[in-house]
CSV table of C-alpha atoms and ligand atoms in Angstrom, one decimal:
chain,number,residue,atom,x,y,z
X,3,MET,CA,-9.0,-14.7,-7.3
X,4,THR,CA,-12.7,-14.7,-6.8
X,5,GLN,CA,-15.1,-11.7,-7.2
X,6,ALA,CA,-17.7,-11.8,-5.2
X,7,ASP,CA,-20.1,-9.6,-7.4
X,8,CYS,CA,-18.9,-11.4,-10.4
X,9,LEU,CA,-22.1,-13.8,-12.0
X,10,PHE,CA,-19.4,-16.4,-13.0
X,11,CYS,CA,-17.3,-16.9,-9.6
X,12,ARG,CA,-20.5,-17.4,-7.7
X,13,ILE,CA,-21.4,-20.4,-10.1
X,14,VAL,CA,-18.2,-21.9,-9.0
X,15,ALA,CA,-18.5,-20.9,-5.6
X,16,GLY,CA,-21.8,-22.8,-6.1
X,17,GLU,CA,-23.9,-19.5,-4.8
X,18,ILE,CA,-25.5,-20.2,-8.4
X,19,PRO,CA,-26.6,-23.6,-9.9
X,20,SER,CA,-25.3,-24.5,-12.9
X,21,ASN,CA,-25.8,-27.4,-15.0
X,22,GLN,CA,-22.5,-28.6,-15.6
X,23,VAL,CA,-20.9,-30.3,-18.0
X,24,ALA,CA,-17.0,-31.0,-17.5
X,25,GLU,CA,-14.5,-29.7,-15.9
X,26,THR,CA,-10.2,-29.6,-15.8
X,27,GLU,CA,-8.3,-28.3,-12.6
X,28,ILE,CA,-8.1,-24.8,-14.2
X,29,SER,CA,-11.7,-24.6,-15.9
X,30,LEU,CA,-15.3,-25.2,-15.6
X,31,ALA,CA,-17.9,-26.1,-18.5
X,32,PHE,CA,-21.5,-25.6,-17.8
X,33,ARG,CA,-24.6,-25.3,-20.1
X,34,ASP,CA,-25.8,-21.4,-21.3
X,35,ILE,CA,-28.9,-20.3,-19.4
X,36,ASN,CA,-30.3,-18.8,-22.4
X,37,PRO,CA,-28.5,-20.8,-25.4
X,38,VAL,CA,-28.6,-19.2,-28.8
X,39,ALA,CA,-27.8,-22.7,-30.2
X,40,PRO,CA,-29.3,-26.5,-29.4
X,41,GLN,CA,-26.0,-27.3,-27.7
X,42,HIS,CA,-24.8,-23.8,-26.1
X,43,VAL,CA,-21.8,-24.6,-23.4
X,44,LEU,CA,-19.8,-21.6,-21.2
X,45,VAL,CA,-16.0,-22.8,-20.7
X,46,ILE,CA,-14.6,-20.6,-17.9
X,47,PRO,CA,-11.4,-20.4,-15.4
X,48,LYS,CA,-12.2,-20.7,-12.3
X,49,ARG,CA,-10.2,-18.3,-11.3
X,50,HIS,CA,-11.7,-15.0,-12.2
X,51,VAL,CA,-7.7,-14.3,-14.4
X,52,ALA,CA,-9.2,-11.7,-16.4
X,53,ASP,CA,-12.5,-9.9,-17.6
X,54,SER,CA,-12.1,-11.0,-21.6
X,55,LEU,CA,-9.6,-12.2,-23.0
X,56,ALA,CA,-8.2,-8.4,-23.7
X,57,ASP,CA,-7.1,-8.0,-20.1
X,58,LEU,CA,-5.8,-11.5,-20.0
X,59,ASP,CA,-1.9,-11.9,-18.2
X,60,ASP,CA,-1.5,-15.8,-18.6
X,61,PRO,CA,-2.5,-17.3,-22.1
X,62,TRP,CA,-1.6,-20.5,-21.0
X,63,VAL,CA,-5.1,-20.5,-19.3
X,64,LEU,CA,-6.5,-20.2,-22.5
X,65,ALA,CA,-5.2,-23.7,-23.4
X,66,ASP,CA,-7.0,-25.0,-20.9
X,67,LEU,CA,-10.1,-23.7,-22.1
X,68,VAL,CA,-9.4,-24.5,-25.4
X,69,GLN,CA,-8.6,-28.1,-24.1
X,70,LEU,CA,-11.7,-28.7,-22.4
X,71,ALA,CA,-14.0,-27.3,-25.1
X,72,ARG,CA,-12.1,-29.9,-27.1
X,73,GLU,CA,-13.2,-32.5,-25.0
X,74,VAL,CA,-16.9,-31.1,-24.6
X,75,ALA,CA,-17.4,-31.3,-28.7
X,76,LYS,CA,-16.1,-34.8,-28.7
X,77,GLY,CA,-20.1,-35.5,-28.0
X,78,ASP,CA,-22.2,-36.8,-30.5
X,79,GLU,CA,-24.2,-33.8,-30.7
X,80,PHE,CA,-21.7,-31.9,-32.0
X,81,ALA,CA,-20.5,-34.4,-35.1
X,82,GLY,CA,-21.7,-31.8,-37.5
X,83,GLY,CA,-18.8,-28.9,-36.7
X,84,TRP,CA,-19.3,-26.9,-33.9
X,85,ARG,CA,-17.9,-22.8,-33.2
X,86,LEU,CA,-16.3,-21.6,-30.2
X,87,VAL,CA,-16.7,-17.4,-29.7
X,88,THR,CA,-15.2,-14.8,-27.0
X,89,ASN,CA,-17.2,-11.8,-27.1
X,90,ILE,CA,-15.0,-8.7,-25.4
X,91,GLY,CA,-16.8,-5.5,-24.9
X,92,ALA,CA,-20.0,-3.5,-25.6
X,93,ASP,CA,-19.2,-4.3,-29.5
X,94,GLY,CA,-18.3,-7.3,-28.9
X,95,GLY,CA,-21.0,-8.2,-27.3
X,96,GLN,CA,-19.7,-9.4,-23.6
X,97,THR,CA,-22.8,-8.6,-21.0
X,98,VAL,CA,-20.7,-10.9,-18.3
X,99,PRO,CA,-16.7,-9.5,-17.5
X,100,HIS,CA,-15.4,-12.9,-16.8
X,101,LEU,CA,-13.6,-15.0,-19.3
X,102,HIS,CA,-15.5,-17.3,-21.3
X,103,LEU,CA,-15.6,-18.7,-24.6
X,104,HIS,CA,-18.9,-20.0,-25.8
X,105,LEU,CA,-19.2,-23.3,-27.4
X,106,LEU,CA,-21.7,-23.5,-29.9
X,107,GLY,CA,-23.7,-26.7,-31.9
X,108,GLY,CA,-26.5,-28.5,-33.0
X,109,ARG,CA,-27.1,-26.3,-35.9
X,110,LYS,CA,-26.0,-25.0,-39.0
X,111,MET,CA,-24.8,-21.6,-38.1
X,112,LYS,CA,-24.6,-18.6,-40.6
X,113,TRP,CA,-21.4,-16.2,-41.4
X,114,PRO,CA,-20.4,-14.0,-41.2
X,115,PRO,CA,-22.4,-13.7,-37.5
X,116,GLY,CA,-24.3,-10.7,-36.5
I,230,LIG,P1,-21.5,-12.9,-22.9
I,230,LIG,O1,-22.7,-12.0,-23.8
I,230,LIG,O2,-20.0,-13.3,-24.1
I,230,LIG,O3,-20.6,-11.9,-21.9
I,230,LIG,O4,-21.8,-14.4,-22.7
I,230,LIG,C1,-22.4,-14.8,-21.3
I,230,LIG,C2,-23.3,-15.6,-21.6
I,230,LIG,O5,-23.6,-15.7,-19.9
I,230,LIG,C3,-24.7,-15.6,-21.6
I,230,LIG,O6,-24.3,-16.1,-23.5
I,230,LIG,C4,-25.9,-15.7,-21.0
I,230,LIG,O7,-27.0,-16.2,-21.3
I,230,LIG,C5,-24.7,-16.7,-20.3
I,230,LIG,N1,-25.6,-16.5,-18.5
I,230,LIG,C6,-26.2,-15.3,-17.9
I,230,LIG,N2,-25.8,-16.5,-16.4
I,230,LIG,C7,-26.0,-17.3,-16.7
I,230,LIG,C8,-26.5,-18.0,-15.8
I,230,LIG,N3,-26.6,-17.9,-14.7
I,230,LIG,N4,-26.0,-19.6,-15.8
I,230,LIG,C9,-25.5,-19.9,-17.6
I,230,LIG,N5,-25.6,-19.1,-17.9
I,230,LIG,C10,-25.4,-17.5,-17.6
I,231,LIG,ZN1,-15.5,-13.6,-11.9
């Protein structure tokens, strides 16, 4: 399942370059082009299974995304701790409608988020 007009589907297809960090058969991790923390990695399903977590039919995909994020977060850059975020819809701050997790680290983060 790919959407020709979807930015992240195009990254998976190699049509748009990305700074890839790690992958599984199901998921891909790459650096965010506009990082909001010293470490900012996006973790996405390679297939366009959902626009966001709200419309995900197969919850097992989420386990693979989280597992890949945990693997990336084993790096020294994340030794101080990290945060895993998924934005949903306009109020959630989502801009790209292809399910993704933000893995953030490398600085102390505020709570609650803005
Ligand atoms: P969201 O706002 O939660 O939908 O997250 C989308 C993220 O995609 C933002 O943090 C953007 O900086 C990031 N982004 C947009 N275009 C690219 C790109 N070509 N490569 C890497 N990250 C991107
Ligand atoms: Zn997509």
